[in-house]
Coordinates of C-alpha atoms and ligand atoms in Angstrom, one line a residue:
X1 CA 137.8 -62.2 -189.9
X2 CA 134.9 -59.9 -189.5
X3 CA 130.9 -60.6 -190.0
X4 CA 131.2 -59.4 -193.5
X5 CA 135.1 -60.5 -194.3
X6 CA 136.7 -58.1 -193.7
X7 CA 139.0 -55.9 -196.3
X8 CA 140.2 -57.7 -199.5
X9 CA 144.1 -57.9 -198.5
X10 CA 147.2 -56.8 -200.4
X11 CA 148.1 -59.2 -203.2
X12 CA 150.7 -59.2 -206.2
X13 CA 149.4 -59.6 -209.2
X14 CA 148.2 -62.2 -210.2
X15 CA 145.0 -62.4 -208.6
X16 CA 141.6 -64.0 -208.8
X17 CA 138.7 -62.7 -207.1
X18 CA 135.4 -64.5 -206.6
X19 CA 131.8 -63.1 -206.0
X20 CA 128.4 -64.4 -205.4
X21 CA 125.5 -63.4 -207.5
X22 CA 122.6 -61.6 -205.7
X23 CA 118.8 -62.1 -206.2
X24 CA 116.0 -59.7 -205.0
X25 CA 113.3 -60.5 -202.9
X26 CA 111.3 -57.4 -202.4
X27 CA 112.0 -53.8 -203.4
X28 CA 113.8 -53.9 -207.1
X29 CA 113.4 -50.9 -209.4
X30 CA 111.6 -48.9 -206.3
X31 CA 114.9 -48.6 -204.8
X32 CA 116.6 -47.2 -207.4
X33 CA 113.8 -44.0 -206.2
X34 CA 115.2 -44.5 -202.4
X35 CA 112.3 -47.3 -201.2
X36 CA 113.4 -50.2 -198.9
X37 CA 114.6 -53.7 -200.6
X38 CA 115.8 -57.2 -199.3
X39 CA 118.3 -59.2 -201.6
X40 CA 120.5 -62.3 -200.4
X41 CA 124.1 -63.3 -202.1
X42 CA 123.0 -66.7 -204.2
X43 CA 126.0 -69.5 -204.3
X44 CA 126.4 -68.8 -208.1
X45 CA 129.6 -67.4 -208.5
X46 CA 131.4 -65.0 -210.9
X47 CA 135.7 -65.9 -210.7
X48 CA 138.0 -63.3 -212.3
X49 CA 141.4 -63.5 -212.3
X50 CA 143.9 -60.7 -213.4
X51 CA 147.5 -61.1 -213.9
X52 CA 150.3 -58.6 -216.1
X53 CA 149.1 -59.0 -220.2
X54 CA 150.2 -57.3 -223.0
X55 CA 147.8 -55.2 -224.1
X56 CA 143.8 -55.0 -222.0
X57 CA 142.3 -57.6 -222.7
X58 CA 138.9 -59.4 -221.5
X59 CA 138.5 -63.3 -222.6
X60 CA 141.6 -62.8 -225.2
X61 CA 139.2 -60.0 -226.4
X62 CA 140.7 -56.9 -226.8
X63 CA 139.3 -54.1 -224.6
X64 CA 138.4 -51.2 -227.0
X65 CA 136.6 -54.1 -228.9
X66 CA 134.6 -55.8 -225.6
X67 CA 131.3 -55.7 -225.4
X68 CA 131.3 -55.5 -221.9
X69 CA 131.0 -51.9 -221.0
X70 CA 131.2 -52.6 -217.0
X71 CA 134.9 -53.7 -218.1
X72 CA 136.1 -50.7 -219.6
X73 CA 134.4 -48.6 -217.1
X74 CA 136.1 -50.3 -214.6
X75 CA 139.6 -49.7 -216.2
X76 CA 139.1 -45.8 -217.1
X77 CA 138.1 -44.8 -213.6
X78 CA 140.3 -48.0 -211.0
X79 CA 143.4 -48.7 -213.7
X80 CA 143.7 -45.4 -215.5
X81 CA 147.7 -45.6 -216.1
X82 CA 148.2 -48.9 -215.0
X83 CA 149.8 -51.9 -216.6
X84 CA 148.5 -54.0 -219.2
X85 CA 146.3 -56.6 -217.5
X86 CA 145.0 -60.4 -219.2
X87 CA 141.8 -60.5 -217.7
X88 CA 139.5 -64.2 -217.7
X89 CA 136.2 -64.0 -216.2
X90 CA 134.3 -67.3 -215.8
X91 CA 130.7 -67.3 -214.3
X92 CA 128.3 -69.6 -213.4
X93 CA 125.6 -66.9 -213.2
X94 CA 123.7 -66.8 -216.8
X95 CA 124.1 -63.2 -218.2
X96 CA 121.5 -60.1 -218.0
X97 CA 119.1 -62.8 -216.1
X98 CA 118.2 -60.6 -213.5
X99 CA 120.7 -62.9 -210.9
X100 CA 123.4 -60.3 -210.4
X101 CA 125.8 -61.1 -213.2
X102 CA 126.9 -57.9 -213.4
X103 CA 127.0 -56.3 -209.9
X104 CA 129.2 -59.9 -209.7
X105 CA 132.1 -59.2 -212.7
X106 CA 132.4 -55.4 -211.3
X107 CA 133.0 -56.7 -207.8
X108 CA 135.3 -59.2 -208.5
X109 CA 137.5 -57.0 -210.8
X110 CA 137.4 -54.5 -208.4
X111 CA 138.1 -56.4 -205.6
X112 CA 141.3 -57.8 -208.4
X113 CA 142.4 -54.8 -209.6
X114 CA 142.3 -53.0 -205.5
X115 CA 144.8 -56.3 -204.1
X116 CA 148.0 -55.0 -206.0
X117 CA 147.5 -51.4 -204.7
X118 CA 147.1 -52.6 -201.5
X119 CA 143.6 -53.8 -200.7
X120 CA 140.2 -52.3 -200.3
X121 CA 137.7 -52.2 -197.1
X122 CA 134.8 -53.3 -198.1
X123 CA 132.5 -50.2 -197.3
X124 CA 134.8 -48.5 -199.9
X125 CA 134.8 -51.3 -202.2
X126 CA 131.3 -51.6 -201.8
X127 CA 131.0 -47.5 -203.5
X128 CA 133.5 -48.2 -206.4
X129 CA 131.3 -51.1 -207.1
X130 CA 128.5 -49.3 -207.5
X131 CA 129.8 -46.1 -209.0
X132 CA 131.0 -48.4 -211.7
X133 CA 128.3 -50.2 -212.4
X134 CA 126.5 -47.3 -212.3
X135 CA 128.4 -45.5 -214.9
X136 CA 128.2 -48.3 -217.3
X137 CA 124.8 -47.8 -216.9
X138 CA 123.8 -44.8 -216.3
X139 CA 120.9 -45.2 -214.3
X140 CA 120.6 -47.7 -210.9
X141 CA 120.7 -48.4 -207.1
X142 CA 123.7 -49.9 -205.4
X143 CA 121.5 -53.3 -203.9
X144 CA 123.4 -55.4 -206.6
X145 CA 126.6 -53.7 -205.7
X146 CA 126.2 -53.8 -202.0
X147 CA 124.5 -57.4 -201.6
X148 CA 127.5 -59.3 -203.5
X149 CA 130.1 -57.0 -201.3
X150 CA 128.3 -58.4 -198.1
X151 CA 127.1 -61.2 -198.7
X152 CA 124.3 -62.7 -196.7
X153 CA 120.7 -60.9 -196.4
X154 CA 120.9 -57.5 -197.0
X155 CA 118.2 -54.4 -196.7
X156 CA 118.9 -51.5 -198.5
X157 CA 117.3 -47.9 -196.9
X158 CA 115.3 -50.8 -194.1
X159 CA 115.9 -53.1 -191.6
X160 CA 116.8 -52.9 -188.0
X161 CA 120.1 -51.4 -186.2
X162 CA 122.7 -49.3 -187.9
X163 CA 124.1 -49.4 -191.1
X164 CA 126.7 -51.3 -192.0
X165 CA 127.4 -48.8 -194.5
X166 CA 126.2 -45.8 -196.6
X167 CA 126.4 -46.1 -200.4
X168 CA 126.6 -42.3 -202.1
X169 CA 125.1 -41.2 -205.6
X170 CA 124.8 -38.3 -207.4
X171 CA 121.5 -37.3 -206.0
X172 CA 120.7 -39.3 -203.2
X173 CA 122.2 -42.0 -200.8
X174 CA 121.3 -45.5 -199.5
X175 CA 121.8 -46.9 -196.1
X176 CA 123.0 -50.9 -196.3
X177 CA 121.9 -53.1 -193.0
X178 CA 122.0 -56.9 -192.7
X179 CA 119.4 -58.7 -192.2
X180 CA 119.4 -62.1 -190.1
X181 CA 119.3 -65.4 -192.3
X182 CA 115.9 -67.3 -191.7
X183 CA 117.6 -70.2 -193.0
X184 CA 114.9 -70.8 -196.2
X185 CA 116.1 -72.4 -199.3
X186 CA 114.8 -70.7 -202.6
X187 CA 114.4 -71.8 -206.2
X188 CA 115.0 -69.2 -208.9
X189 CA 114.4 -69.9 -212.6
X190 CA 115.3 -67.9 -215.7
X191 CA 113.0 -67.0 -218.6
X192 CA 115.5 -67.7 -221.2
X193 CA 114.7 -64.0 -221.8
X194 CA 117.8 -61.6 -221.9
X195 CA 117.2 -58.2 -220.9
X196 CA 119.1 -54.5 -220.2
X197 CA 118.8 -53.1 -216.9
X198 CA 119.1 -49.5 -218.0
X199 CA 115.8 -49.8 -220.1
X200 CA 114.3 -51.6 -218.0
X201 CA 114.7 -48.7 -214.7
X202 CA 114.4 -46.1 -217.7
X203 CA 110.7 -47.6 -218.6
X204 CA 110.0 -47.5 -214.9
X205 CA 111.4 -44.5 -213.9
X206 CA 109.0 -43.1 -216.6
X207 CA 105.7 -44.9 -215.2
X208 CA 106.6 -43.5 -211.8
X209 CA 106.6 -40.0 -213.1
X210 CA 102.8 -39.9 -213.9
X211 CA 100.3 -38.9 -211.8
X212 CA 99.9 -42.4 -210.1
X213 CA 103.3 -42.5 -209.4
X214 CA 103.7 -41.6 -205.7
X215 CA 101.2 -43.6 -204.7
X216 CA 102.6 -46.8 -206.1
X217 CA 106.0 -45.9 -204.6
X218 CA 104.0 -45.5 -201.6
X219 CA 103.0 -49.0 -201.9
X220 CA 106.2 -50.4 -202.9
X221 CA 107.9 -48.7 -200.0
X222 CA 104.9 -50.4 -197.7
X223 CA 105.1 -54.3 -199.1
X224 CA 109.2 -54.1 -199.0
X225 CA 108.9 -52.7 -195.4
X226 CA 106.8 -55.4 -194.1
X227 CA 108.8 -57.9 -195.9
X228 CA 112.3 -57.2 -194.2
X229 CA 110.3 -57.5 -190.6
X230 CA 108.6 -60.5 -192.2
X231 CA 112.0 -62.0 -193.2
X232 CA 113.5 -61.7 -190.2
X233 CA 110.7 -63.0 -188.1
X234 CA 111.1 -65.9 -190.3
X235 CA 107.1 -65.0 -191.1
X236 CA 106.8 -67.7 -194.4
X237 CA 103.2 -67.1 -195.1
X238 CA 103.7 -63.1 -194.3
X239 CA 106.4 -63.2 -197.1
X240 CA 104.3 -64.6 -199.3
X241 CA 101.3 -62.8 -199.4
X242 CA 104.2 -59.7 -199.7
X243 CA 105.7 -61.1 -202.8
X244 CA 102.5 -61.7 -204.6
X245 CA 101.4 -58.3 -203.8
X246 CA 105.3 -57.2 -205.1
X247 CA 104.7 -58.9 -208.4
X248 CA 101.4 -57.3 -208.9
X249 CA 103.0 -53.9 -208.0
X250 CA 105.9 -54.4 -210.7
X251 CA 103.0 -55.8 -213.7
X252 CA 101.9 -52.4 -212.8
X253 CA 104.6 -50.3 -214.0
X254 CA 105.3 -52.6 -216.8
X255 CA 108.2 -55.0 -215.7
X256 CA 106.2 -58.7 -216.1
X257 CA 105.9 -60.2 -219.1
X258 CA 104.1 -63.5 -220.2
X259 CA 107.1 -66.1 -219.9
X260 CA 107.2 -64.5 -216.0
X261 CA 103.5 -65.2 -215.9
X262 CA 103.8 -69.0 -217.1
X263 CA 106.6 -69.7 -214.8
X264 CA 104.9 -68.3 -211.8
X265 CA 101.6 -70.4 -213.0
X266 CA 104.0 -73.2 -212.9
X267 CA 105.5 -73.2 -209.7
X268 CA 102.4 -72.7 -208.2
X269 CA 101.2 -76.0 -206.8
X270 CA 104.9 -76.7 -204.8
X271 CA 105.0 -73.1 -204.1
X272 CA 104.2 -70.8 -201.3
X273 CA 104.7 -67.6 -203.8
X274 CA 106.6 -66.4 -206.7
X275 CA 107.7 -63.0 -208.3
X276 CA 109.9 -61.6 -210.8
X277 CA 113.4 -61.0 -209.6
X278 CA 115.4 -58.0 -210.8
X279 CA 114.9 -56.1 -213.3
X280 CA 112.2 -58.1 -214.9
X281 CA 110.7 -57.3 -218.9
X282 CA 111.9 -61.2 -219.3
X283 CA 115.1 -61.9 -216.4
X284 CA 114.1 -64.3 -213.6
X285 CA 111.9 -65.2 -211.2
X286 CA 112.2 -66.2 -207.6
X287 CA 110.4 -68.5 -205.8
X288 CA 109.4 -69.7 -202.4
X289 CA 109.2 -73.6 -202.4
X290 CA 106.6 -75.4 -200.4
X291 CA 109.3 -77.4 -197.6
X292 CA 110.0 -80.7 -199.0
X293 CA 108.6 -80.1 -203.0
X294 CA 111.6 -78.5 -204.0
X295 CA 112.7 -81.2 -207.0
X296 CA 109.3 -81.1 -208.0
X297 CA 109.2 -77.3 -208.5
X298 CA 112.7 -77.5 -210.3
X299 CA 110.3 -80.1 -212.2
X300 CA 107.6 -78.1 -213.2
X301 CA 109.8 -74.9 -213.9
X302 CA 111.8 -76.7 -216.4
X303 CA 108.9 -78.1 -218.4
X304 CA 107.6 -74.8 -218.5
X305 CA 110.2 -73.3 -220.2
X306 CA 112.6 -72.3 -217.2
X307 CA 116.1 -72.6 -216.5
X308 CA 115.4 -73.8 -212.7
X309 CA 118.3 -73.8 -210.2
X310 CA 117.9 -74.5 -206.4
X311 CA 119.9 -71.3 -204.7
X312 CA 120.9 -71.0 -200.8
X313 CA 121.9 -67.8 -199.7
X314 CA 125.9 -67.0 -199.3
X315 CA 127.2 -65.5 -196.3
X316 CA 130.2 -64.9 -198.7
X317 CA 130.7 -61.5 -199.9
X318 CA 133.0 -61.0 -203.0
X319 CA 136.5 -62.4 -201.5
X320 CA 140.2 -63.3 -203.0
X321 CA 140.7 -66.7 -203.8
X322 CA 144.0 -68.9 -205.4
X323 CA 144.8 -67.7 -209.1
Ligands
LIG401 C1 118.3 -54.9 -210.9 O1 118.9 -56.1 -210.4 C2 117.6 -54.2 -209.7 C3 116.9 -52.8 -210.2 O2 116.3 -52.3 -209.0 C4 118.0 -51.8 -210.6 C5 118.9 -51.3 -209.5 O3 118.5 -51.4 -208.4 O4 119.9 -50.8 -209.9 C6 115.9 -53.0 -211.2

Protein backbone atom coordinates (compact mmCIF):
# COMPACT_ATOMS: atom_id res chain seq x y z
CA UNK A 1 0.00 0.00 0.00
CA UNK A 2 1.16 3.42 -0.78
CA UNK A 3 0.88 6.80 1.37
CA UNK A 4 -2.38 7.63 -0.29
CA UNK A 5 -3.67 3.74 -1.04
CA UNK A 6 -2.71 3.09 -3.79
CA UNK A 7 -5.02 2.32 -7.06
CA UNK A 8 -8.64 1.03 -6.48
CA UNK A 9 -7.98 -2.72 -7.77
CA UNK A 10 -9.97 -4.81 -10.27
CA UNK A 11 -13.18 -6.05 -8.95
CA UNK A 12 -16.32 -7.96 -10.48
CA UNK A 13 -19.24 -6.40 -10.04
CA UNK A 14 -20.70 -6.16 -7.35
CA UNK A 15 -18.91 -3.65 -5.60
CA UNK A 16 -19.10 -1.14 -2.78
CA UNK A 17 -16.94 1.70 -2.52
CA UNK A 18 -16.51 3.95 0.57
CA UNK A 19 -15.38 7.64 0.87
CA UNK A 20 -14.76 10.09 3.48
CA UNK A 21 -16.30 13.45 3.49
CA UNK A 22 -13.92 16.56 3.33
CA UNK A 23 -14.18 19.86 5.31
CA UNK A 24 -12.32 23.17 4.50
CA UNK A 25 -10.21 24.93 6.59
CA UNK A 26 -8.91 27.84 4.70
CA UNK A 27 -9.14 28.80 1.01
CA UNK A 28 -12.97 27.76 -0.15
CA UNK A 29 -14.61 29.63 -3.01
CA UNK A 30 -11.02 31.53 -3.60
CA UNK A 31 -9.71 28.42 -4.97
CA UNK A 32 -12.12 27.79 -7.39
CA UNK A 33 -10.10 31.43 -8.97
CA UNK A 34 -6.58 29.36 -8.50
CA UNK A 35 -5.71 30.66 -4.61
CA UNK A 36 -4.16 28.23 -2.08
CA UNK A 37 -6.70 26.02 0.33
CA UNK A 38 -6.22 23.38 3.19
CA UNK A 39 -9.12 20.65 3.61
CA UNK A 40 -8.77 17.31 5.60
CA UNK A 41 -10.96 13.90 4.78
CA UNK A 42 -13.56 13.96 8.04
CA UNK A 43 -14.48 10.08 9.29
CA UNK A 44 -18.10 10.66 7.88
CA UNK A 45 -18.52 8.32 5.24
CA UNK A 46 -20.46 8.04 1.97
CA UNK A 47 -20.83 3.78 1.03
CA UNK A 48 -22.05 2.97 -2.48
CA UNK A 49 -22.41 -0.16 -3.67
CA UNK A 50 -23.13 -1.23 -7.42
CA UNK A 51 -23.98 -4.57 -8.59
CA UNK A 52 -25.85 -5.73 -12.32
CA UNK A 53 -29.88 -4.21 -12.09
CA UNK A 54 -32.31 -4.06 -14.55
CA UNK A 55 -32.71 -0.87 -15.59
CA UNK A 56 -30.37 2.46 -13.81
CA UNK A 57 -31.36 2.96 -10.94
CA UNK A 58 -30.34 5.12 -7.80
CA UNK A 59 -32.11 4.18 -4.23
CA UNK A 60 -34.82 1.97 -6.38
CA UNK A 61 -35.21 5.42 -8.09
CA UNK A 62 -35.14 5.37 -11.50
CA UNK A 63 -32.30 7.34 -13.14
CA UNK A 64 -33.94 9.64 -15.75
CA UNK A 65 -36.22 10.42 -12.66
CA UNK A 66 -33.21 11.11 -9.81
CA UNK A 67 -32.72 14.17 -8.54
CA UNK A 68 -29.25 13.65 -8.18
CA UNK A 69 -27.59 15.12 -11.15
CA UNK A 70 -23.89 14.07 -9.96
CA UNK A 71 -25.46 10.45 -10.70
CA UNK A 72 -26.45 10.75 -14.15
CA UNK A 73 -23.39 12.74 -14.92
CA UNK A 74 -21.51 10.08 -13.73
CA UNK A 75 -23.19 7.38 -15.90
CA UNK A 76 -23.27 9.57 -19.34
CA UNK A 77 -19.56 10.25 -19.30
CA UNK A 78 -17.86 6.60 -16.95
CA UNK A 79 -20.93 3.98 -18.06
CA UNK A 80 -21.98 5.21 -21.40
CA UNK A 81 -22.97 1.67 -22.90
CA UNK A 82 -22.58 -0.25 -20.02
CA UNK A 83 -24.97 -2.58 -18.21
CA UNK A 84 -27.81 -1.86 -16.20
CA UNK A 85 -26.47 -1.17 -12.68
CA UNK A 86 -28.81 -1.09 -9.02
CA UNK A 87 -27.06 1.44 -7.42
CA UNK A 88 -27.67 2.09 -3.13
CA UNK A 89 -25.85 4.93 -1.65
CA UNK A 90 -25.95 5.34 2.13
CA UNK A 91 -24.19 8.33 3.83
CA UNK A 92 -23.53 9.51 7.07
CA UNK A 93 -22.63 12.99 5.77
CA UNK A 94 -25.89 15.32 5.94
CA UNK A 95 -26.62 16.60 2.30
CA UNK A 96 -25.49 20.09 0.61
CA UNK A 97 -24.07 20.88 4.30
CA UNK A 98 -20.94 22.13 3.11
CA UNK A 99 -19.10 18.60 4.54
CA UNK A 100 -18.33 17.07 1.19
CA UNK A 101 -21.39 15.03 0.46
CA UNK A 102 -21.10 15.34 -2.94
CA UNK A 103 -17.30 15.23 -3.84
CA UNK A 104 -18.05 11.83 -1.51
CA UNK A 105 -21.08 9.99 -3.73
CA UNK A 106 -19.01 10.96 -7.15
CA UNK A 107 -15.87 9.33 -5.69
CA UNK A 108 -17.28 6.40 -4.42
CA UNK A 109 -19.29 5.60 -7.72
CA UNK A 110 -16.40 6.31 -9.49
CA UNK A 111 -14.13 4.46 -7.73
CA UNK A 112 -17.45 1.45 -8.25
CA UNK A 113 -18.12 1.78 -11.50
CA UNK A 114 -13.74 1.95 -12.46
CA UNK A 115 -13.21 -1.83 -10.35
CA UNK A 116 -15.06 -3.88 -13.10
CA UNK A 117 -13.01 -2.25 -15.90
CA UNK A 118 -10.11 -2.88 -14.22
CA UNK A 119 -9.27 -0.36 -11.55
CA UNK A 120 -8.28 3.24 -11.43
CA UNK A 121 -4.95 5.09 -10.03
CA UNK A 122 -5.85 7.49 -8.01
CA UNK A 123 -4.32 10.62 -9.72
CA UNK A 124 -6.69 9.62 -12.57
CA UNK A 125 -9.45 8.91 -10.37
CA UNK A 126 -8.85 11.83 -8.62
CA UNK A 127 -9.68 13.98 -12.43
CA UNK A 128 -12.79 11.94 -13.29
CA UNK A 129 -13.95 12.96 -9.87
CA UNK A 130 -13.69 16.20 -10.44
CA UNK A 131 -14.60 16.53 -13.99
CA UNK A 132 -17.86 15.03 -12.89
CA UNK A 133 -18.63 16.81 -10.25
CA UNK A 134 -17.82 19.62 -12.13
CA UNK A 135 -20.16 18.97 -14.93
CA UNK A 136 -23.03 18.53 -12.70
CA UNK A 137 -22.27 21.67 -11.67
CA UNK A 138 -20.96 23.70 -13.87
CA UNK A 139 -18.84 25.77 -11.97
CA UNK A 140 -16.01 24.58 -9.07
CA UNK A 141 -12.47 23.57 -7.92
CA UNK A 142 -11.34 20.00 -7.62
CA UNK A 143 -10.42 20.48 -3.41
CA UNK A 144 -13.60 18.38 -2.68
CA UNK A 145 -12.66 15.92 -5.37
CA UNK A 146 -9.10 15.63 -4.57
CA UNK A 147 -9.25 15.73 -0.62
CA UNK A 148 -11.76 12.60 -0.41
CA UNK A 149 -9.32 10.75 -3.18
CA UNK A 150 -6.40 11.34 -0.75
CA UNK A 151 -7.41 11.41 2.22
CA UNK A 152 -5.51 13.02 5.03
CA UNK A 153 -4.53 16.99 4.90
CA UNK A 154 -4.49 18.29 1.66
CA UNK A 155 -3.28 21.84 0.08
CA UNK A 156 -4.52 22.63 -3.13
CA UNK A 157 -2.11 25.25 -5.47
CA UNK A 158 0.18 25.44 -1.63
CA UNK A 159 2.15 23.60 0.59
CA UNK A 160 5.57 22.26 0.61
CA UNK A 161 7.36 19.61 -1.85
CA UNK A 162 5.88 18.30 -5.04
CA UNK A 163 2.61 17.53 -6.00
CA UNK A 164 1.13 14.62 -5.49
CA UNK A 165 -0.79 15.36 -8.43
CA UNK A 166 -2.20 17.90 -10.96
CA UNK A 167 -5.95 18.28 -11.32
CA UNK A 168 -6.87 19.82 -15.07
CA UNK A 169 -9.94 22.20 -15.97
CA UNK A 170 -11.04 23.88 -18.78
CA UNK A 171 -9.16 27.01 -18.10
CA UNK A 172 -6.78 26.50 -15.54
CA UNK A 173 -5.16 23.67 -13.34
CA UNK A 174 -4.49 22.92 -9.60
CA UNK A 175 -1.55 21.39 -8.04
CA UNK A 176 -2.60 18.79 -5.01
CA UNK A 177 0.19 18.38 -2.07
CA UNK A 178 -0.24 16.77 1.39
CA UNK A 179 0.06 18.39 4.15
CA UNK A 180 1.46 16.66 7.52
CA UNK A 181 -1.41 15.89 10.15
CA UNK A 182 -0.84 18.08 13.33
CA UNK A 183 -2.88 15.61 15.09
CA UNK A 184 -5.92 18.35 16.25
CA UNK A 185 -9.31 17.21 16.67
CA UNK A 186 -12.14 19.59 15.21
CA UNK A 187 -15.80 20.03 15.84
CA UNK A 188 -18.01 20.94 12.80
CA UNK A 189 -21.67 21.89 13.10
CA UNK A 190 -24.37 22.27 10.50
CA UNK A 191 -26.75 25.22 10.20
CA UNK A 192 -29.72 23.08 9.42
CA UNK A 193 -29.44 25.36 6.27
CA UNK A 194 -29.29 23.51 2.88
CA UNK A 195 -27.55 25.24 0.21
CA UNK A 196 -26.33 24.79 -3.84
CA UNK A 197 -22.84 25.09 -4.43
CA UNK A 198 -23.20 26.40 -7.91
CA UNK A 199 -25.03 29.60 -6.63
CA UNK A 200 -23.16 29.91 -4.04
CA UNK A 201 -19.45 30.15 -6.36
CA UNK A 202 -21.81 31.92 -9.01
CA UNK A 203 -22.63 34.81 -6.26
CA UNK A 204 -18.99 34.90 -5.56
CA UNK A 205 -17.45 34.66 -8.66
CA UNK A 206 -19.62 37.83 -9.36
CA UNK A 207 -18.34 39.84 -6.14
CA UNK A 208 -14.79 39.02 -7.21
CA UNK A 209 -15.33 40.67 -10.62
CA UNK A 210 -15.76 44.28 -9.24
CA UNK A 211 -13.31 46.54 -8.80
CA UNK A 212 -12.33 45.33 -5.23
CA UNK A 213 -12.01 42.05 -6.45
CA UNK A 214 -8.19 41.43 -6.80
CA UNK A 215 -7.43 42.80 -3.86
CA UNK A 216 -9.61 40.49 -1.74
CA UNK A 217 -8.22 37.50 -3.75
CA UNK A 218 -5.06 38.96 -2.85
CA UNK A 219 -5.99 38.55 0.63
CA UNK A 220 -7.46 35.34 0.44
CA UNK A 221 -4.51 33.99 -1.31
CA UNK A 222 -2.29 35.66 1.81
CA UNK A 223 -4.54 34.18 5.03
CA UNK A 224 -4.69 30.52 3.15
CA UNK A 225 -0.85 30.77 2.55
CA UNK A 226 0.01 31.38 6.00
CA UNK A 227 -2.47 28.88 7.16
CA UNK A 228 -0.96 25.72 5.33
CA UNK A 229 2.65 26.82 6.99
CA UNK A 230 0.61 27.46 10.21
CA UNK A 231 -0.94 23.96 9.98
CA UNK A 232 1.98 22.22 9.51
CA UNK A 233 4.00 23.88 12.16
CA UNK A 234 1.16 22.81 14.31
CA UNK A 235 0.98 26.88 15.04
CA UNK A 236 -2.85 26.71 17.03
CA UNK A 237 -3.09 30.26 17.83
CA UNK A 238 -1.56 31.25 14.25
CA UNK A 239 -4.49 29.21 12.79
CA UNK A 240 -6.74 30.94 14.60
CA UNK A 241 -6.20 34.41 14.12
CA UNK A 242 -6.12 32.98 10.15
CA UNK A 243 -9.57 31.56 10.29
CA UNK A 244 -11.16 34.55 11.93
CA UNK A 245 -9.60 36.71 9.36
CA UNK A 246 -10.97 33.80 6.60
CA UNK A 247 -14.42 34.24 7.85
CA UNK A 248 -14.38 37.88 7.75
CA UNK A 249 -12.92 37.67 4.21
CA UNK A 250 -15.91 35.24 2.99
CA UNK A 251 -18.92 37.83 5.02
CA UNK A 252 -17.20 40.04 2.58
CA UNK A 253 -18.18 38.53 -0.62
CA UNK A 254 -21.40 37.52 0.69
CA UNK A 255 -21.11 33.74 1.86
CA UNK A 256 -22.03 34.19 5.87
CA UNK A 257 -25.27 34.32 6.95
CA UNK A 258 -26.91 34.95 10.43
CA UNK A 259 -27.42 31.14 11.65
CA UNK A 260 -23.30 31.00 10.73
CA UNK A 261 -22.98 34.06 12.87
CA UNK A 262 -24.91 32.54 15.99
CA UNK A 263 -23.05 29.35 15.79
CA UNK A 264 -19.77 31.01 15.75
CA UNK A 265 -21.07 33.40 18.77
CA UNK A 266 -21.77 30.01 20.33
CA UNK A 267 -18.69 28.18 20.16
CA UNK A 268 -16.92 30.96 21.21
CA UNK A 269 -16.07 30.48 24.91
CA UNK A 270 -14.64 26.60 24.37
CA UNK A 271 -13.26 27.75 21.10
CA UNK A 272 -9.90 28.94 19.90
CA UNK A 273 -11.81 30.10 16.34
CA UNK A 274 -14.55 29.33 14.14
CA UNK A 275 -15.47 29.96 10.31
CA UNK A 276 -17.84 28.85 7.74
CA UNK A 277 -16.81 25.76 6.02
CA UNK A 278 -17.53 25.29 2.33
CA UNK A 279 -19.52 26.86 0.39
CA UNK A 280 -21.34 28.81 3.12
CA UNK A 281 -24.91 31.09 2.37
CA UNK A 282 -26.20 28.59 5.31
CA UNK A 283 -23.78 24.95 5.10
CA UNK A 284 -21.48 24.48 8.08
CA UNK A 285 -19.09 25.68 10.18
CA UNK A 286 -15.82 24.44 11.51
CA UNK A 287 -14.36 24.90 14.58
CA UNK A 288 -11.20 24.76 16.57
CA UNK A 289 -12.04 23.50 20.14
CA UNK A 290 -10.21 24.83 23.10
CA UNK A 291 -8.16 21.14 24.20
CA UNK A 292 -10.26 19.42 26.73
CA UNK A 293 -13.91 21.60 26.11
CA UNK A 294 -14.78 19.69 23.30
CA UNK A 295 -18.32 18.11 24.90
CA UNK A 296 -18.99 21.35 25.98
CA UNK A 297 -18.71 23.02 22.52
CA UNK A 298 -20.85 20.06 20.98
CA UNK A 299 -22.99 21.53 24.08
CA UNK A 300 -23.30 24.93 23.26
CA UNK A 301 -23.59 24.26 19.29
CA UNK A 302 -26.55 22.15 19.77
CA UNK A 303 -28.46 24.62 21.88
CA UNK A 304 -27.87 27.03 19.43
CA UNK A 305 -29.39 25.55 16.73
CA UNK A 306 -26.49 23.33 15.36
CA UNK A 307 -26.17 19.88 14.26
CA UNK A 308 -22.67 19.44 16.22
CA UNK A 309 -20.44 16.38 15.37
CA UNK A 310 -16.86 15.90 16.79
CA UNK A 311 -14.72 15.04 13.30
CA UNK A 312 -10.97 13.63 13.25
CA UNK A 313 -9.26 13.76 10.13
CA UNK A 314 -9.11 10.41 7.78
CA UNK A 315 -6.01 9.35 6.41
CA UNK A 316 -8.42 7.19 4.26
CA UNK A 317 -9.00 8.32 0.81
CA UNK A 318 -12.06 6.87 -1.10
CA UNK A 319 -11.24 2.92 -1.05
CA UNK A 320 -13.16 -0.58 -1.96
CA UNK A 321 -14.74 -2.14 0.76
CA UNK A 322 -17.01 -5.72 1.13
CA UNK A 323 -20.41 -5.48 -0.84
C1 LIG B 1 -17.22 23.88 -1.70
O1 LIG B 1 -17.04 22.79 -0.80
C2 LIG B 1 -15.92 24.62 -1.89
C3 LIG B 1 -16.01 25.79 -2.87
O2 LIG B 1 -14.71 26.40 -2.88
C4 LIG B 1 -16.36 25.33 -4.26
C5 LIG B 1 -15.27 24.53 -4.93
O3 LIG B 1 -14.10 24.65 -4.57
O4 LIG B 1 -15.61 23.80 -5.87
C6 LIG B 1 -17.01 26.84 -2.41
Amino acid sequence: MTENGGPIPARPLPVSARSPGKCIVFGEHAVVRGAPELAFAIDLYTQVLVRPGTSHRLNSEPAEEVANEYFRTALRDWWPDGPALEVRSVSRIPRAAGLGSSAAFVAGLLAALSAPRGGIGRAELAQAAFDTERGAQGVGSPGDTATVVAGGYVAINGGPGDPIWTVRGPDRSWDVRRVADPGWVWVVAYTGIPRSTGEAVRAVGARLERPEGPALLAEFDRVATQGISAVQRGDRAEVARLMARNQELLSEVGVSHPRIEALINAAQPAAEAAKLTGAGAGGSIVVLPVPGREAELVRRLARAGGVPTVVRPTRDGVRLVEP
